[in-house]
């Protein structure tokens, strides 16, 4: 049951730092502020902070799940080891659809941004097809290629994080008060709404065997997750300081709206450039999701990963075409948030506890 990829397909532990934000920072950061501000108001940044810290605890659980056995495991092997072949594969199939779901959210939400902000009459089918062709080429190159794309994407998009400086010139920091004006229940509800933006760290359960010197990757994974948390906390603080609470609750794409403030002598509509550059953050997200889904499908069904990837891309294409209006996209995102919440906040801790019990019983029997 041990998973041993060829060393030429493995990556250095340091690159795990880029894989964390490479999957967690996607299209959600362009408008997550409104969703959590509805629940926690000016205390929404506390929810973002708490969620980020909880994600690091869950990431620690993932490493424990992967490192307890005497062999190098991934999620597929863990499920089979704990539940047997049939039940274990049933859970693995659910995770295949989960990874596909994440990829659909990323692609369709990004295309909605393009439709709303840039080209209202754009041919959605054509854009989806182009993106999926790009995804196919990157995923076919293997995990190392995807990792390199995550690094390049983060480097290219990093200057956009500095744009928070422009709205700070017009910020009203009194908007951040009063501190802790909302109940713990409201803050935790906002934490739940934040789930979708932090999803992606759990892919470590799939690509763990592809890391050299795996023990050294732990610190880089946690640093990467903390980096994601800092980006989100800064974004929400800037939005809360710039917008009034009542105003923020009605701004669908808060970060994108802030980009309109950017005043450069050689660029009139900077948000157009920002949306275009942000493709370099969204594409690695999708590539990782498709790779994880096809890798898991290969391990479960035994077919070549390339064939499984083609099938997965067709499923994504069909779903993206079906999500043809704001209501359906928003509904799909809401349902996906619920599913993601139960998987990372409920299923992973339960799997962690169940593995502890099973290994303890086996130890006593031996």
PDB file of N, CA, C and O in Angstrom, residues 1-3 65-66 72-96 99 202 204-209 292-302 347 351:
ATOM      1  N   UNK A   1       0.821  -1.214   0.000  1.00  0.00           N
ATOM      2  CA  UNK A   1       0.000   0.000   0.000  1.00  0.00           C
ATOM      3  C   UNK A   1       0.856   1.265   0.000  1.00  0.00           C
ATOM      4  O   UNK A   1       0.366   2.367  -0.108  1.00  0.00           O
ATOM      5  N   UNK A   2       2.166   1.094   0.110  1.00  0.00           N
ATOM      6  CA  UNK A   2       3.060   2.249   0.128  1.00  0.00           C
ATOM      7  C   UNK A   2       3.071   2.929  -1.230  1.00  0.00           C
ATOM      8  O   UNK A   2       3.032   2.282  -2.281  1.00  0.00           O
ATOM      9  N   UNK A   3       3.146   4.252  -1.219  1.00  0.00           N
ATOM     10  CA  UNK A   3       3.163   5.050  -2.441  1.00  0.00           C
ATOM     11  C   UNK A   3       4.575   5.570  -2.648  1.00  0.00           C
ATOM     12  O   UNK A   3       5.096   6.318  -1.822  1.00  0.00           O
ATOM     13  N   UNK A  65      -1.939  12.225  10.147  1.00  0.00           N
ATOM     14  CA  UNK A  65      -2.585  11.152   9.402  1.00  0.00           C
ATOM     15  C   UNK A  65      -1.608  10.485   8.435  1.00  0.00           C
ATOM     16  O   UNK A  65      -1.601   9.259   8.279  1.00  0.00           O
ATOM     17  N   UNK A  66      -0.788  11.290   7.805  1.00  0.00           N
ATOM     18  CA  UNK A  66       0.137  10.796   6.788  1.00  0.00           C
ATOM     19  C   UNK A  66       1.373  10.141   7.384  1.00  0.00           C
ATOM     20  O   UNK A  66       1.985   9.276   6.764  1.00  0.00           O
ATOM     21  N   UNK A  72       4.986   5.224   3.472  1.00  0.00           N
ATOM     22  CA  UNK A  72       4.555   6.502   2.906  1.00  0.00           C
ATOM     23  C   UNK A  72       3.153   6.337   2.339  1.00  0.00           C
ATOM     24  O   UNK A  72       2.940   5.542   1.433  1.00  0.00           O
ATOM     25  N   UNK A  73       2.201   7.081   2.885  1.00  0.00           N
ATOM     26  CA  UNK A  73       0.806   6.929   2.500  1.00  0.00           C
ATOM     27  C   UNK A  73       0.266   8.206   1.869  1.00  0.00           C
ATOM     28  O   UNK A  73       0.853   9.276   2.004  1.00  0.00           O
ATOM     29  N   UNK A  74      -0.870   8.073   1.197  1.00  0.00           N
ATOM     30  CA  UNK A  74      -1.667   9.212   0.793  1.00  0.00           C
ATOM     31  C   UNK A  74      -3.097   8.959   1.254  1.00  0.00           C
ATOM     32  O   UNK A  74      -3.364   7.965   1.947  1.00  0.00           O
ATOM     33  N   UNK A  75      -4.031   9.828   0.910  1.00  0.00           N
ATOM     34  CA  UNK A  75      -5.401   9.698   1.403  1.00  0.00           C
ATOM     35  C   UNK A  75      -6.040   8.390   0.941  1.00  0.00           C
ATOM     36  O   UNK A  75      -6.776   7.749   1.699  1.00  0.00           O
ATOM     37  N   UNK A  76      -5.754   7.984  -0.299  1.00  0.00           N
ATOM     38  CA  UNK A  76      -6.328   6.738  -0.828  1.00  0.00           C
ATOM     39  C   UNK A  76      -5.873   5.547   0.009  1.00  0.00           C
ATOM     40  O   UNK A  76      -6.683   4.697   0.406  1.00  0.00           O
ATOM     41  N   UNK A  77      -4.590   5.500   0.311  1.00  0.00           N
ATOM     42  CA  UNK A  77      -4.051   4.398   1.107  1.00  0.00           C
ATOM     43  C   UNK A  77      -4.574   4.432   2.541  1.00  0.00           C
ATOM     44  O   UNK A  77      -4.847   3.377   3.134  1.00  0.00           O
ATOM     45  N   UNK A  78      -4.732   5.629   3.092  1.00  0.00           N
ATOM     46  CA  UNK A  78      -5.249   5.760   4.462  1.00  0.00           C
ATOM     47  C   UNK A  78      -6.679   5.227   4.543  1.00  0.00           C
ATOM     48  O   UNK A  78      -7.032   4.478   5.461  1.00  0.00           O
ATOM     49  N   UNK A  79      -7.514   5.591   3.573  1.00  0.00           N
ATOM     50  CA  UNK A  79      -8.899   5.108   3.560  1.00  0.00           C
ATOM     51  C   UNK A  79      -8.961   3.585   3.461  1.00  0.00           C
ATOM     52  O   UNK A  79      -9.731   2.938   4.180  1.00  0.00           O
ATOM     53  N   UNK A  80      -8.168   3.015   2.565  1.00  0.00           N
ATOM     54  CA  UNK A  80      -8.177   1.557   2.411  1.00  0.00           C
ATOM     55  C   UNK A  80      -7.649   0.869   3.658  1.00  0.00           C
ATOM     56  O   UNK A  80      -8.133  -0.198   4.045  1.00  0.00           O
ATOM     57  N   UNK A  81      -6.665   1.481   4.280  1.00  0.00           N
ATOM     58  CA  UNK A  81      -6.067   0.898   5.483  1.00  0.00           C
ATOM     59  C   UNK A  81      -7.042   0.904   6.656  1.00  0.00           C
ATOM     60  O   UNK A  81      -7.105  -0.051   7.438  1.00  0.00           O
ATOM     61  N   UNK A  82      -7.828   1.965   6.775  1.00  0.00           N
ATOM     62  CA  UNK A  82      -8.723   2.106   7.929  1.00  0.00           C
ATOM     63  C   UNK A  82     -10.105   1.489   7.716  1.00  0.00           C
ATOM     64  O   UNK A  82     -10.740   1.043   8.679  1.00  0.00           O
ATOM     65  N   UNK A  83     -10.591   1.469   6.459  1.00  0.00           N
ATOM     66  CA  UNK A  83     -11.963   1.034   6.214  1.00  0.00           C
ATOM     67  C   UNK A  83     -12.067  -0.187   5.300  1.00  0.00           C
ATOM     68  O   UNK A  83     -13.172  -0.684   5.072  1.00  0.00           O
ATOM     69  N   UNK A  84     -10.944  -0.651   4.773  1.00  0.00           N
ATOM     70  CA  UNK A  84     -11.015  -1.748   3.816  1.00  0.00           C
ATOM     71  C   UNK A  84     -11.152  -1.232   2.397  1.00  0.00           C
ATOM     72  O   UNK A  84     -11.347  -0.037   2.154  1.00  0.00           O
ATOM     73  N   UNK A  85     -11.072  -2.143   1.435  1.00  0.00           N
ATOM     74  CA  UNK A  85     -11.037  -1.750   0.029  1.00  0.00           C
ATOM     75  C   UNK A  85     -12.326  -1.075  -0.423  1.00  0.00           C
ATOM     76  O   UNK A  85     -12.292   0.017  -1.004  1.00  0.00           O
ATOM     77  N   UNK A  86     -13.477  -1.695  -0.159  1.00  0.00           N
ATOM     78  CA  UNK A  86     -14.728  -1.198  -0.732  1.00  0.00           C
ATOM     79  C   UNK A  86     -15.196   0.088  -0.066  1.00  0.00           C
ATOM     80  O   UNK A  86     -15.512   1.068  -0.746  1.00  0.00           O
ATOM     81  N   UNK A  87     -15.262   0.089   1.243  1.00  0.00           N
ATOM     82  CA  UNK A  87     -15.690   1.304   1.951  1.00  0.00           C
ATOM     83  C   UNK A  87     -14.662   2.418   1.757  1.00  0.00           C
ATOM     84  O   UNK A  87     -15.009   3.591   1.552  1.00  0.00           O
ATOM     85  N   UNK A  88     -13.379   2.051   1.810  1.00  0.00           N
ATOM     86  CA  UNK A  88     -12.317   3.042   1.608  1.00  0.00           C
ATOM     87  C   UNK A  88     -12.397   3.691   0.249  1.00  0.00           C
ATOM     88  O   UNK A  88     -12.265   4.917   0.122  1.00  0.00           O
ATOM     89  N   UNK A  89     -12.660   2.895  -0.794  1.00  0.00           N
ATOM     90  CA  UNK A  89     -12.776   3.454  -2.144  1.00  0.00           C
ATOM     91  C   UNK A  89     -14.029   4.309  -2.303  1.00  0.00           C
ATOM     92  O   UNK A  89     -14.045   5.251  -3.105  1.00  0.00           O
ATOM     93  N   UNK A  90     -15.072   3.989  -1.540  1.00  0.00           N
ATOM     94  CA  UNK A  90     -16.280   4.831  -1.571  1.00  0.00           C
ATOM     95  C   UNK A  90     -15.945   6.237  -1.074  1.00  0.00           C
ATOM     96  O   UNK A  90     -16.368   7.239  -1.671  1.00  0.00           O
ATOM     97  N   UNK A  91     -15.165   6.319   0.016  1.00  0.00           N
ATOM     98  CA  UNK A  91     -14.723   7.623   0.510  1.00  0.00           C
ATOM     99  C   UNK A  91     -13.798   8.309  -0.496  1.00  0.00           C
ATOM    100  O   UNK A  91     -13.878   9.532  -0.689  1.00  0.00           O
ATOM    101  N   UNK A  92     -12.949   7.524  -1.148  1.00  0.00           N
ATOM    102  CA  UNK A  92     -12.028   8.096  -2.136  1.00  0.00           C
ATOM    103  C   UNK A  92     -12.787   8.699  -3.317  1.00  0.00           C
ATOM    104  O   UNK A  92     -12.422   9.763  -3.821  1.00  0.00           O
ATOM    105  N   UNK A  93     -13.855   8.031  -3.756  1.00  0.00           N
ATOM    106  CA  UNK A  93     -14.666   8.543  -4.864  1.00  0.00           C
ATOM    107  C   UNK A  93     -15.336   9.863  -4.468  1.00  0.00           C
ATOM    108  O   UNK A  93     -15.426  10.806  -5.269  1.00  0.00           O
ATOM    109  N   UNK A  94     -15.787   9.940  -3.224  1.00  0.00           N
ATOM    110  CA  UNK A  94     -16.376  11.198  -2.734  1.00  0.00           C
ATOM    111  C   UNK A  94     -15.358  12.334  -2.803  1.00  0.00           C
ATOM    112  O   UNK A  94     -15.705  13.467  -3.168  1.00  0.00           O
ATOM    113  N   UNK A  95     -14.105  12.041  -2.492  1.00  0.00           N
ATOM    114  CA  UNK A  95     -13.069  13.069  -2.551  1.00  0.00           C
ATOM    115  C   UNK A  95     -12.742  13.452  -3.995  1.00  0.00           C
ATOM    116  O   UNK A  95     -12.368  14.601  -4.257  1.00  0.00           O
ATOM    117  N   UNK A  96     -12.883  12.513  -4.919  1.00  0.00           N
ATOM    118  CA  UNK A  96     -12.684  12.852  -6.336  1.00  0.00           C
ATOM    119  C   UNK A  96     -13.678  13.936  -6.745  1.00  0.00           C
ATOM    120  O   UNK A  96     -13.309  14.947  -7.357  1.00  0.00           O
ATOM    121  N   UNK A  99     -12.790  17.345  -5.154  1.00  0.00           N
ATOM    122  CA  UNK A  99     -11.739  18.082  -5.857  1.00  0.00           C
ATOM    123  C   UNK A  99     -12.272  18.678  -7.162  1.00  0.00           C
ATOM    124  O   UNK A  99     -11.895  19.799  -7.539  1.00  0.00           O
ATOM    125  N   UNK A 202      -5.914  20.740   2.266  1.00  0.00           N
ATOM    126  CA  UNK A 202      -6.077  19.293   2.424  1.00  0.00           C
ATOM    127  C   UNK A 202      -5.531  18.499   1.242  1.00  0.00           C
ATOM    128  O   UNK A 202      -5.439  17.267   1.314  1.00  0.00           O
ATOM    129  N   UNK A 204      -2.617  18.308   0.536  1.00  0.00           N
ATOM    130  CA  UNK A 204      -1.380  17.698   1.037  1.00  0.00           C
ATOM    131  C   UNK A 204      -1.573  16.199   1.225  1.00  0.00           C
ATOM    132  O   UNK A 204      -0.621  15.419   1.118  1.00  0.00           O
ATOM    133  N   UNK A 205      -2.807  15.775   1.468  1.00  0.00           N
ATOM    134  CA  UNK A 205      -3.117  14.354   1.645  1.00  0.00           C
ATOM    135  C   UNK A 205      -2.933  13.572   0.351  1.00  0.00           C
ATOM    136  O   UNK A 205      -2.818  12.346   0.383  1.00  0.00           O
ATOM    137  N   UNK A 206      -2.910  14.270  -0.774  1.00  0.00           N
ATOM    138  CA  UNK A 206      -2.729  13.604  -2.070  1.00  0.00           C
ATOM    139  C   UNK A 206      -1.288  13.715  -2.557  1.00  0.00           C
ATOM    140  O   UNK A 206      -0.701  12.737  -3.020  1.00  0.00           O
ATOM    141  N   UNK A 207      -0.703  14.899  -2.442  1.00  0.00           N
ATOM    142  CA  UNK A 207       0.638  15.074  -3.012  1.00  0.00           C
ATOM    143  C   UNK A 207       1.772  14.842  -2.002  1.00  0.00           C
ATOM    144  O   UNK A 207       2.945  15.020  -2.342  1.00  0.00           O
ATOM    145  N   UNK A 208       1.459  14.413  -0.804  1.00  0.00           N
ATOM    146  CA  UNK A 208       2.485  14.163   0.220  1.00  0.00           C
ATOM    147  C   UNK A 208       3.591  13.215  -0.257  1.00  0.00           C
ATOM    148  O   UNK A 208       4.772  13.489  -0.019  1.00  0.00           O
ATOM    149  N   UNK A 209       3.263  12.097  -0.942  1.00  0.00           N
ATOM    150  CA  UNK A 209       4.340  11.200  -1.404  1.00  0.00           C
ATOM    151  C   UNK A 209       5.278  11.834  -2.434  1.00  0.00           C
ATOM    152  O   UNK A 209       6.363  11.296  -2.691  1.00  0.00           O
ATOM    153  N   UNK A 292      -5.280  16.524  -8.450  1.00  0.00           N
ATOM    154  CA  UNK A 292      -5.646  15.731  -7.274  1.00  0.00           C
ATOM    155  C   UNK A 292      -6.794  14.785  -7.599  1.00  0.00           C
ATOM    156  O   UNK A 292      -6.786  13.618  -7.180  1.00  0.00           O
ATOM    157  N   UNK A 293      -7.788  15.270  -8.339  1.00  0.00           N
ATOM    158  CA  UNK A 293      -8.934  14.431  -8.705  1.00  0.00           C
ATOM    159  C   UNK A 293      -8.505  13.284  -9.616  1.00  0.00           C
ATOM    160  O   UNK A 293      -8.895  12.125  -9.402  1.00  0.00           O
ATOM    161  N   UNK A 294      -7.691  13.590 -10.636  1.00  0.00           N
ATOM    162  CA  UNK A 294      -7.258  12.552 -11.574  1.00  0.00           C
ATOM    163  C   UNK A 294      -6.280  11.582 -10.937  1.00  0.00           C
ATOM    164  O   UNK A 294      -6.297  10.374 -11.218  1.00  0.00           O
ATOM    165  N   UNK A 295      -5.436  12.071 -10.046  1.00  0.00           N
ATOM    166  CA  UNK A 295      -4.496  11.206  -9.318  1.00  0.00           C
ATOM    167  C   UNK A 295      -5.256  10.228  -8.414  1.00  0.00           C
ATOM    168  O   UNK A 295      -4.943   9.033  -8.379  1.00  0.00           O
ATOM    169  N   UNK A 296      -6.258  10.738  -7.703  1.00  0.00           N
ATOM    170  CA  UNK A 296      -7.070   9.884  -6.837  1.00  0.00           C
ATOM    171  C   UNK A 296      -7.844   8.863  -7.664  1.00  0.00           C
ATOM    172  O   UNK A 296      -7.932   7.682  -7.293  1.00  0.00           O
ATOM    173  N   UNK A 297      -8.399   9.300  -8.804  1.00  0.00           N
ATOM    174  CA  UNK A 297      -9.141   8.386  -9.685  1.00  0.00           C
ATOM    175  C   UNK A 297      -8.232   7.285 -10.227  1.00  0.00           C
ATOM    176  O   UNK A 297      -8.633   6.118 -10.318  1.00  0.00           O
ATOM    177  N   UNK A 298      -7.025   7.645 -10.575  1.00  0.00           N
ATOM    178  CA  UNK A 298      -6.064   6.645 -11.050  1.00  0.00           C
ATOM    179  C   UNK A 298      -5.779   5.611  -9.972  1.00  0.00           C
ATOM    180  O   UNK A 298      -5.731   4.405 -10.238  1.00  0.00           O
ATOM    181  N   UNK A 299      -5.601   6.070  -8.733  1.00  0.00           N
ATOM    182  CA  UNK A 299      -5.288   5.161  -7.623  1.00  0.00           C
ATOM    183  C   UNK A 299      -6.482   4.261  -7.279  1.00  0.00           C
ATOM    184  O   UNK A 299      -6.312   3.134  -6.840  1.00  0.00           O
ATOM    185  N   UNK A 300      -7.694   4.765  -7.500  1.00  0.00           N
ATOM    186  CA  UNK A 300      -8.892   3.996  -7.157  1.00  0.00           C
ATOM    187  C   UNK A 300      -9.263   3.010  -8.255  1.00  0.00           C
ATOM    188  O   UNK A 300      -9.512   1.823  -7.983  1.00  0.00           O
ATOM    189  N   UNK A 301      -9.305   3.493  -9.498  1.00  0.00           N
ATOM    190  CA  UNK A 301      -9.808   2.672 -10.604  1.00  0.00           C
ATOM    191  C   UNK A 301      -8.713   1.968 -11.399  1.00  0.00           C
ATOM    192  O   UNK A 301      -9.010   1.042 -12.157  1.00  0.00           O
ATOM    193  N   UNK A 302      -7.474   2.430 -11.268  1.00  0.00           N
ATOM    194  CA  UNK A 302      -6.374   1.758 -11.952  1.00  0.00           C
ATOM    195  C   UNK A 302      -6.160   2.170 -13.391  1.00  0.00           C
ATOM    196  O   UNK A 302      -5.294   1.626 -14.072  1.00  0.00           O
ATOM    197  N   UNK A 347     -15.025  15.881   9.002  1.00  0.00           N
ATOM    198  CA  UNK A 347     -14.534  14.579   8.553  1.00  0.00           C
ATOM    199  C   UNK A 347     -13.052  14.371   8.873  1.00  0.00           C
ATOM    200  O   UNK A 347     -12.664  13.297   9.377  1.00  0.00           O
ATOM    201  N   UNK A 351     -11.572  11.415  11.054  1.00  0.00           N
ATOM    202  CA  UNK A 351     -10.623  10.464  10.459  1.00  0.00           C
ATOM    203  C   UNK A 351      -9.356  10.377  11.297  1.00  0.00           C
ATOM    204  O   UNK A 351      -8.801   9.285  11.504  1.00  0.00           O
TER     205      UNK A 351
END
